[in-house]
GROMACS .gro file of C-alpha atoms in nm:
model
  341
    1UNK     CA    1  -2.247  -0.411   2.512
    2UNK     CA    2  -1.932  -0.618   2.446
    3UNK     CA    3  -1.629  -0.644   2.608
    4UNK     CA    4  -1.331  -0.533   2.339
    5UNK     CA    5  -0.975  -0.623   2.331
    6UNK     CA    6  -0.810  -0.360   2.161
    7UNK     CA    7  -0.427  -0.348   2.099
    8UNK     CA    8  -0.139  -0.099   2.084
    9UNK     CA    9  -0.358   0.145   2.241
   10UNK     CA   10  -0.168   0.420   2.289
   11UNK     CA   11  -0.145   0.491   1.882
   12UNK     CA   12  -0.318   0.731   1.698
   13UNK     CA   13  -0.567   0.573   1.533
   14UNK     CA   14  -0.628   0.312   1.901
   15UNK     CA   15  -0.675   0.605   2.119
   16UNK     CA   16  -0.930   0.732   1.866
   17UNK     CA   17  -1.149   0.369   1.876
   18UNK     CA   18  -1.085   0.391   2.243
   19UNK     CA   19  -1.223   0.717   2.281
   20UNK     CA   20  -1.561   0.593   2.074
   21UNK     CA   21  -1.590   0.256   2.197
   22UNK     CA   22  -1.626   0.413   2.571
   23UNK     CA   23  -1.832   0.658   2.416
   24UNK     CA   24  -2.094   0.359   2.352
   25UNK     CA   25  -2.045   0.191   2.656
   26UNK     CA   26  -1.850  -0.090   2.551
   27UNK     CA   27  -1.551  -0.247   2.775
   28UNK     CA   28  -1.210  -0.219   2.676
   29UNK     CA   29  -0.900  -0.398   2.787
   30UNK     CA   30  -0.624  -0.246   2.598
   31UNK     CA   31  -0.299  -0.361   2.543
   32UNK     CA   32   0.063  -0.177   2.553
   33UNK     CA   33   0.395  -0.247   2.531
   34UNK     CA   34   0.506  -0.144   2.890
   35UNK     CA   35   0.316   0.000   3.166
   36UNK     CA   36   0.480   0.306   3.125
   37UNK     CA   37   0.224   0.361   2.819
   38UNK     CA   38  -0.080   0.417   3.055
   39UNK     CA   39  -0.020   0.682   3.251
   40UNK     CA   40  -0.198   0.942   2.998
   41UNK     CA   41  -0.465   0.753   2.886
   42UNK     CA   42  -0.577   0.662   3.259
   43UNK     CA   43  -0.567   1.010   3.298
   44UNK     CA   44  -0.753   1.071   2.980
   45UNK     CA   45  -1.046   0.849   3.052
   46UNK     CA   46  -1.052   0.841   3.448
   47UNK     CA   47  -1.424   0.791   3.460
   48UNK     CA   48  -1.386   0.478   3.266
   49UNK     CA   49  -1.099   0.336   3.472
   50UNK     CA   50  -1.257   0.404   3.808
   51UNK     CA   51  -1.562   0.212   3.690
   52UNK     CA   52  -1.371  -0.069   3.516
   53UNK     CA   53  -1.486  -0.017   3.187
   54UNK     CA   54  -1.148   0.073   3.074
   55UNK     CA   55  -0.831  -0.181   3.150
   56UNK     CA   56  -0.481  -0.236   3.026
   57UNK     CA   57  -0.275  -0.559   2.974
   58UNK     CA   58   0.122  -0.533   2.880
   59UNK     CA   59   0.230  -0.701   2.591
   60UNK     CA   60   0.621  -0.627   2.564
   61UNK     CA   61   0.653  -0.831   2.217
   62UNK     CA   62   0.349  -0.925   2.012
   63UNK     CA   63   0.575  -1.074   1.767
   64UNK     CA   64   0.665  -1.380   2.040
   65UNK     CA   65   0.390  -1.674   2.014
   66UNK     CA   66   0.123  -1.657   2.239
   67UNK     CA   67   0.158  -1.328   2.310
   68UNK     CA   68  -0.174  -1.257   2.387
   69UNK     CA   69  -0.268  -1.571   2.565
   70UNK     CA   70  -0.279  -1.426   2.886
   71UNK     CA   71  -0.468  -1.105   2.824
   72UNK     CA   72  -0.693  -1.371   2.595
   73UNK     CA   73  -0.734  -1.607   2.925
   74UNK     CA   74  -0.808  -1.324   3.176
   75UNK     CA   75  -1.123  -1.189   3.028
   76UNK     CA   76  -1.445  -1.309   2.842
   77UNK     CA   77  -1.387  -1.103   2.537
   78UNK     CA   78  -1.637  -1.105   2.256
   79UNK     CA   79  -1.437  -0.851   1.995
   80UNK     CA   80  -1.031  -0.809   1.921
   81UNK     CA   81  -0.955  -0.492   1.733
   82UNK     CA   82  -0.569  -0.545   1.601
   83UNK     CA   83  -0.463  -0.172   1.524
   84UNK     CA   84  -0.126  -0.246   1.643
   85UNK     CA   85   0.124  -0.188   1.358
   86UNK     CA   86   0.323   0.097   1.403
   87UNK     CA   87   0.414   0.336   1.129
   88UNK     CA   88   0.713   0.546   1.169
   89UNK     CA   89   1.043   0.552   0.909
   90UNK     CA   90   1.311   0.555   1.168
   91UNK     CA   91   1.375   0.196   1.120
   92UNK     CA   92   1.715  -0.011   1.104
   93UNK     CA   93   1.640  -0.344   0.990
   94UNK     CA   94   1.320  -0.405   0.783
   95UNK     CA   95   1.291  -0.767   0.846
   96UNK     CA   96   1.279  -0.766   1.194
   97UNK     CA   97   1.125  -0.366   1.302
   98UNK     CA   98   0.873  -0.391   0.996
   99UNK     CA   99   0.769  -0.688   0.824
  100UNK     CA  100   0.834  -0.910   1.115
  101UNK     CA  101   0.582  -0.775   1.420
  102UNK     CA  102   0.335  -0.668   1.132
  103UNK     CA  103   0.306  -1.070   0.998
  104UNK     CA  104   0.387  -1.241   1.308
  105UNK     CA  105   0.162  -1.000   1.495
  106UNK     CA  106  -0.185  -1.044   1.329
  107UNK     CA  107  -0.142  -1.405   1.234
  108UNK     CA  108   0.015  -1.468   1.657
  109UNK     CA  109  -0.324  -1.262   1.776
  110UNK     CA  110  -0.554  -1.471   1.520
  111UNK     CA  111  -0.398  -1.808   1.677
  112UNK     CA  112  -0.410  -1.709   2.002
  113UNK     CA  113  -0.788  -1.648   1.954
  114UNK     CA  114  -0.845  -1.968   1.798
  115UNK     CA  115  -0.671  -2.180   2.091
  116UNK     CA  116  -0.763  -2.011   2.392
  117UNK     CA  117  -1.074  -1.712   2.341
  118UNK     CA  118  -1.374  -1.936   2.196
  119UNK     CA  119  -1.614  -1.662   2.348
  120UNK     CA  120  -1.431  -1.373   2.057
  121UNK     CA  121  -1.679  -1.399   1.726
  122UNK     CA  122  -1.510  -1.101   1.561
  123UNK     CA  123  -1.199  -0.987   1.472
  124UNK     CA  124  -1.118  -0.656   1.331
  125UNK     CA  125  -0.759  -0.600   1.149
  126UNK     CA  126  -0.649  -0.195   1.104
  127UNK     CA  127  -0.490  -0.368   0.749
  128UNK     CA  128  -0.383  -0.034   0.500
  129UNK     CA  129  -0.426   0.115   0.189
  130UNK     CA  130  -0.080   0.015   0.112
  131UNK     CA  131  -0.202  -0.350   0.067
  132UNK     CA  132  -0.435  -0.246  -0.169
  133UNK     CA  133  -0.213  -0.003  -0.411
  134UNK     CA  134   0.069  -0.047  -0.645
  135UNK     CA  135   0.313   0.153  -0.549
  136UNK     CA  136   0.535   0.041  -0.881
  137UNK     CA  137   0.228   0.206  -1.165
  138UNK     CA  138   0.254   0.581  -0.946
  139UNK     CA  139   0.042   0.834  -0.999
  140UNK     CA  140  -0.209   0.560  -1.204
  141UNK     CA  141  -0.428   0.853  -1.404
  142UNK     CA  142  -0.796   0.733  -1.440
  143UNK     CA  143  -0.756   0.377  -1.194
  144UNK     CA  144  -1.014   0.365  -0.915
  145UNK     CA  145  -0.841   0.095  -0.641
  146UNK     CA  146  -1.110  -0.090  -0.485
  147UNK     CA  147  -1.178  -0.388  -0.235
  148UNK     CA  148  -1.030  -0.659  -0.517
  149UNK     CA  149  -0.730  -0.500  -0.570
  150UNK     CA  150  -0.391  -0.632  -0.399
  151UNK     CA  151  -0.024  -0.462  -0.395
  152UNK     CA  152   0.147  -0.673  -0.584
  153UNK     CA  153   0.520  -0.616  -0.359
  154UNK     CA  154   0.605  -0.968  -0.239
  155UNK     CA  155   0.858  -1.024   0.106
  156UNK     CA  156   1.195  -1.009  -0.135
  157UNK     CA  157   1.066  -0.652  -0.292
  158UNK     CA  158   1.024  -0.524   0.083
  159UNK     CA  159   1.379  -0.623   0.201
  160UNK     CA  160   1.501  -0.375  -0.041
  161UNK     CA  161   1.390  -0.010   0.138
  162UNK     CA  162   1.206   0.125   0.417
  163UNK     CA  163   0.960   0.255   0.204
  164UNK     CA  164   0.857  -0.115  -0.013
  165UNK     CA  165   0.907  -0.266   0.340
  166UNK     CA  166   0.597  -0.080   0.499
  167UNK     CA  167   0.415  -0.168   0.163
  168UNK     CA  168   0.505  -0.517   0.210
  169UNK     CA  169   0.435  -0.555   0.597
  170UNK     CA  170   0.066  -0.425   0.522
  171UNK     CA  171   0.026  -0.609   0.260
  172UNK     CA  172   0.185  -0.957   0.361
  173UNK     CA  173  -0.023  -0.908   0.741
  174UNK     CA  174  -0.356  -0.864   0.549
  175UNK     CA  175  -0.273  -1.183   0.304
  176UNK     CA  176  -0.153  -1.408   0.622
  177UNK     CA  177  -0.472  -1.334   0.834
  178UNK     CA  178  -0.693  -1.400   0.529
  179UNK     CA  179  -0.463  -1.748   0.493
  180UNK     CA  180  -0.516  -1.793   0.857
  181UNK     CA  181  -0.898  -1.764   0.865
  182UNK     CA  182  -0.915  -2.039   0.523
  183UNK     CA  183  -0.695  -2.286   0.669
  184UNK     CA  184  -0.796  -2.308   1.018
  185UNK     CA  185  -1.204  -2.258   1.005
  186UNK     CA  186  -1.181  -2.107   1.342
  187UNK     CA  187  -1.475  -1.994   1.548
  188UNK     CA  188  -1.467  -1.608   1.494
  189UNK     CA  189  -1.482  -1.383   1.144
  190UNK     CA  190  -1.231  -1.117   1.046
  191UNK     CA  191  -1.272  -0.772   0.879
  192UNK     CA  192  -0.981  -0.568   0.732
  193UNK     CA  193  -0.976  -0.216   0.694
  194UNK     CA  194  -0.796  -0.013   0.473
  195UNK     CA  195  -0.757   0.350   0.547
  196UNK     CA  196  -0.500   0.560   0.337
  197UNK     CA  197  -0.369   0.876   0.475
  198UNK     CA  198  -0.518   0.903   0.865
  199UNK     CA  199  -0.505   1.252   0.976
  200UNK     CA  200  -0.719   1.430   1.270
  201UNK     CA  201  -0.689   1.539   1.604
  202UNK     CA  202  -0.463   1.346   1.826
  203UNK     CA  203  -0.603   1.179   2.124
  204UNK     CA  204  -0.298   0.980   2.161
  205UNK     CA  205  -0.017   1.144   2.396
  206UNK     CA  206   0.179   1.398   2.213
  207UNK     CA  207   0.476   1.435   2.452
  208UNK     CA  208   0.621   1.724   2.176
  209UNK     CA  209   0.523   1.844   1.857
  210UNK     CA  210   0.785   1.674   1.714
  211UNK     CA  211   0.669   1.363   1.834
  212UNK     CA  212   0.352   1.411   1.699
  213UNK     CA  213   0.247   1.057   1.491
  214UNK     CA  214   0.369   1.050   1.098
  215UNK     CA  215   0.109   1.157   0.949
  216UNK     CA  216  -0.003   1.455   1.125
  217UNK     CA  217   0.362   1.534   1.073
  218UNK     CA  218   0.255   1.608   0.748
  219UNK     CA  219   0.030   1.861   0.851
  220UNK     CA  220   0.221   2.021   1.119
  221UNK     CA  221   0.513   2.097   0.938
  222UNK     CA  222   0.330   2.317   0.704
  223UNK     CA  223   0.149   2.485   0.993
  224UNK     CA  224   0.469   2.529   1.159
  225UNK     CA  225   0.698   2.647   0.881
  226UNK     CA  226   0.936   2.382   0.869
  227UNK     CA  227   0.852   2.206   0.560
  228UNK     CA  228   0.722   2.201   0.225
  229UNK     CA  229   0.416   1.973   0.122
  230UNK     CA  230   0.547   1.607   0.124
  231UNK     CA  231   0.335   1.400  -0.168
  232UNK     CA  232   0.262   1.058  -0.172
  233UNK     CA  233  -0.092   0.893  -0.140
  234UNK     CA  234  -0.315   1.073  -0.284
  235UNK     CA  235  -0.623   0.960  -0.060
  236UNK     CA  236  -0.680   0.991   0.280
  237UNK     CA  237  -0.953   0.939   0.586
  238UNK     CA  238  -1.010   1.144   0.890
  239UNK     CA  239  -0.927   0.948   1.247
  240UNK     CA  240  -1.255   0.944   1.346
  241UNK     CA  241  -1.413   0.802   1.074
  242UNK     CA  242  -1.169   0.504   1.083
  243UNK     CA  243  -1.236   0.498   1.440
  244UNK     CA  244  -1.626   0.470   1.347
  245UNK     CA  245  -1.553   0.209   1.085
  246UNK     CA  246  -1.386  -0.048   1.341
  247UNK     CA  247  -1.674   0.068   1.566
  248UNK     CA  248  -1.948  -0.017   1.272
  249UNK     CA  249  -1.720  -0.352   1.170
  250UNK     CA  250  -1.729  -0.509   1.499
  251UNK     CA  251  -2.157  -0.579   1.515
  252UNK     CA  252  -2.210  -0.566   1.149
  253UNK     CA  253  -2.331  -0.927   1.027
  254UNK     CA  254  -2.262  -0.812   0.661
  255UNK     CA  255  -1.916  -0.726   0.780
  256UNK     CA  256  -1.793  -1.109   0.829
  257UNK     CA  257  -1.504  -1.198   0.608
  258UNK     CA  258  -1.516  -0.889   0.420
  259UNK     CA  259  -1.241  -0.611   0.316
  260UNK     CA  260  -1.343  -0.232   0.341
  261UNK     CA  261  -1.113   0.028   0.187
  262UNK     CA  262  -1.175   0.329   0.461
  263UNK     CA  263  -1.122   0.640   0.286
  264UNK     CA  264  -1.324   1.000   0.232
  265UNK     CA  265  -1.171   1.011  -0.130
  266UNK     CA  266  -0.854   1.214  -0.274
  267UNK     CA  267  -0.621   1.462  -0.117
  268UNK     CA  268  -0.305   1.676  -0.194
  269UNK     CA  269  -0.119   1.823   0.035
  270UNK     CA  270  -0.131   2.160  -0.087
  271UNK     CA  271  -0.491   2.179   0.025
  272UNK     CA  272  -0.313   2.183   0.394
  273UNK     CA  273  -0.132   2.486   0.277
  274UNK     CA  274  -0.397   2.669   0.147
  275UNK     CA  275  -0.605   2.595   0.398
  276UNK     CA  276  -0.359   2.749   0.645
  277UNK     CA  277  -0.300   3.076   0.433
  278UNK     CA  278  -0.725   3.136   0.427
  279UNK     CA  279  -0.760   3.088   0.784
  280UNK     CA  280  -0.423   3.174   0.932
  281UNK     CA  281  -0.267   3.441   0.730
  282UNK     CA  282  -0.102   3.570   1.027
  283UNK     CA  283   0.059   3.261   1.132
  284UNK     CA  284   0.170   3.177   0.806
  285UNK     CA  285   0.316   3.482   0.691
  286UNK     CA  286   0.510   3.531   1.056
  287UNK     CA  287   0.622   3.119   1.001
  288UNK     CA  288   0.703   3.241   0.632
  289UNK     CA  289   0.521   2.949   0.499
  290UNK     CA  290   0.569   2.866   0.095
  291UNK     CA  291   0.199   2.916  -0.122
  292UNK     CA  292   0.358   2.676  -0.389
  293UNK     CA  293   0.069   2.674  -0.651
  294UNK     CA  294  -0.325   2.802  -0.460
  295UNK     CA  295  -0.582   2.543  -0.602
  296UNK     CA  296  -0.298   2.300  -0.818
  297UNK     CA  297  -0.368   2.004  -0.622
  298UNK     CA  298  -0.289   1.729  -0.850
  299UNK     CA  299  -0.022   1.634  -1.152
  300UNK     CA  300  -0.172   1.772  -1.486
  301UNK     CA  301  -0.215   1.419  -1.575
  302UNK     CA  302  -0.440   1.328  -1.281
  303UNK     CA  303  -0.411   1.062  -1.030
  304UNK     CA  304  -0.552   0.716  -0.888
  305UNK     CA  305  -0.887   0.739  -0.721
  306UNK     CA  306  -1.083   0.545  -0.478
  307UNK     CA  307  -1.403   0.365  -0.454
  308UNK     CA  308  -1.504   0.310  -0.059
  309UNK     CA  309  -1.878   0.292  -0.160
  310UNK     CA  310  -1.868  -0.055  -0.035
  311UNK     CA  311  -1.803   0.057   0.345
  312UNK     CA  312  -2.058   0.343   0.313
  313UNK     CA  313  -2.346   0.086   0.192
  314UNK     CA  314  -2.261  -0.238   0.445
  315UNK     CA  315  -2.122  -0.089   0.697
  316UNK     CA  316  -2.272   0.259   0.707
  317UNK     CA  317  -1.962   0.486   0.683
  318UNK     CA  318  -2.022   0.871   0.630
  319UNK     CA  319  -1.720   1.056   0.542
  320UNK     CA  320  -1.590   1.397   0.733
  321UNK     CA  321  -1.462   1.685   0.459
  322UNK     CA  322  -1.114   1.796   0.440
  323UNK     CA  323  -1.167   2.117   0.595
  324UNK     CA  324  -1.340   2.003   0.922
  325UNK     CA  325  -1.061   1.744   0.983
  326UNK     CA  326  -0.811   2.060   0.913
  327UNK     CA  327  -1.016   2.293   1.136
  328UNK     CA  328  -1.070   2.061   1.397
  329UNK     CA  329  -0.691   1.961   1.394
  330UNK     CA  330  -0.530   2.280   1.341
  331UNK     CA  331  -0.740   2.369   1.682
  332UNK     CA  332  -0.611   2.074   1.821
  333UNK     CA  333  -0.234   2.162   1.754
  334UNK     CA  334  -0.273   2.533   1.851
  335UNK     CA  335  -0.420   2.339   2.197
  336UNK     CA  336  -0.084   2.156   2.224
  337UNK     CA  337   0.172   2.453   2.153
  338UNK     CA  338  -0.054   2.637   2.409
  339UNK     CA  339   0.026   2.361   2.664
  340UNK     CA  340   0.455   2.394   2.570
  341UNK     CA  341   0.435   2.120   2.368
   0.00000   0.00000   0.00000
């Protein structure tokens, strides 16, 4: 069993690996921005506190250098999962809340392995889809994005709105850790993931609906009424496969400098909608919710596809359908309202 740093634990798709790496017996130290951030997830996983399989280290600002030395020093870790990189649109200045801690972030954690945590072989980066696609072609009819394929938005293009600035953090992170790992030789691999869309049951704290993470945003809204389908990637991955895949990347010898798009295939958000209306006609006749168009899923033209056959043959990956991840999350949600949240 190894011992795992993980960061930003409390996130969606963190609390998710958490929940699997404990699952296999593995020990975690995981890393927050304040203390403050533990409370549910020692409550969450007790058993593994109380038996010191489960940790936490606070790091307030892992865009300051060395960050992580400390946490790095105090243990004898063999893995670091970086899943840190928040994803949210309520941002003020791109440079500093965006492309900033998402550069400075994974290339501080990748030095601060090198120098002080010769015992870490691997290193796992949660990169994104968004380094991978080019957001400037759209809908793309008849391209299939794979592993060799970079978005082509460079640090200028990002400056210019929230939505090129996520693009560009992604995509400049995943460049800079590659840089990092050809100029400096250091003792450890890297793998970078690339998951789309991440939707599934939350294992994160969801203090209120509202405060559910982004994505499942997407999904809750239609379940709740309060918004029509919101379009934008067109592929997409269930938590818990992405979960699995940083799970599978962290032992796998074929895994060792490699880049794995993450992803169960394509998606529209009307299949949420429909979804709803076949198995919760009540509910969405009471919340009025909008049909739109049953069954039109995609622009009469077609869209961009996806080839993650790579991750399914090295590293093992088996994909979870649409409509489990809906059932399993809808349950989820109805969990959470149940609870006053």
């Amino acid at each position: 069993m190894s011992t795992v740093l993980l960061t930003g634990v409390n996130g969606f798709v963190a609390a998710t690996i958490l929940k699997k790496l404990l699952e296999r017996g593995h020990t975690v130290v995981g890393t927050v921005r304040s203390e403050s951030k533990t409370t549910f997830l020692r409550e969450q996983f007790k058993t593994a506190v109380d038996s010191d399989k489960l940790k936490f280290a606070v790091v307030e600002d892992i865009t300051v250098p060395g960050a992580f030395d400390e946490v790095l020093r105090a243990y004898q870790f063999d893995v670091v999962l970086h899943a840190s990189s928040p994803f949210h649109y309520n941002i003020t200045d791109i440079d500093k809340e965006l492309l900033q801690p998402a550069i400075q972030g994974t290339v501080g954690i990748l030095d601060s392995v090198h120098r002080v945590a010769p015992s870490v072989k691997r290193v796992v980066v949660t990169s994104s889809f968004a380094s991978v696609v080019d957001r400037s072609k759209g809908t793309r009819p008849g391209k299939v994005y794979t592993e060799a394929d970079w978005n082509p938005t460079d640090r200028e293009e990002g400056l210019k709105d929230i939505g090129s600035g996520y693009f560009a953090s992604k995509k400049l992170a995943e460049q800079a850790a590659w840089d990092f790992v050809k100029e400096k030789n250091p003792g450890f691999t890297l793998t970078s993931l690339c998951p789309p869309m991440v939707f599934g049951p939350p294992e994160q704290e969801v203090p209120s609906m509202a405060k559910l993470n982004t994505s499942n945003l997407d999904i809750y809204d239609i379940f709740n009424g309060t918004s029509d389908p919101r379009y934008g990637v067109w592929i997409w991955v269930d938590v818990r496969d992405l979960a699995e895949a940083h799970v599978l990347a962290m032992d796998s010898a074929v895994a060792a400098n490699q880049r794995y798009i993450i992803s169960q295939g394509n998606y529209s958000p009307q299949m949420f909608v429909d979804y709803v209306w076949e198995h919760y006609p009540e509910r969405a006749a009471a919340k009025g919710i909008n049909k739109h168009t049953p069954g039109k899923y995609y622009p009469d033209e077609g869209v961009y596809g996806v080839d993650a056959s790579k991750s399914i043959k090295e590293l093992g990956m088996r994909y979870t359908p649409i409509q489990d991840m809906l059932r399993d999350t809808l349950e989820s949600f109805e969990e959470l309202e149940a609870e006053g949240k």
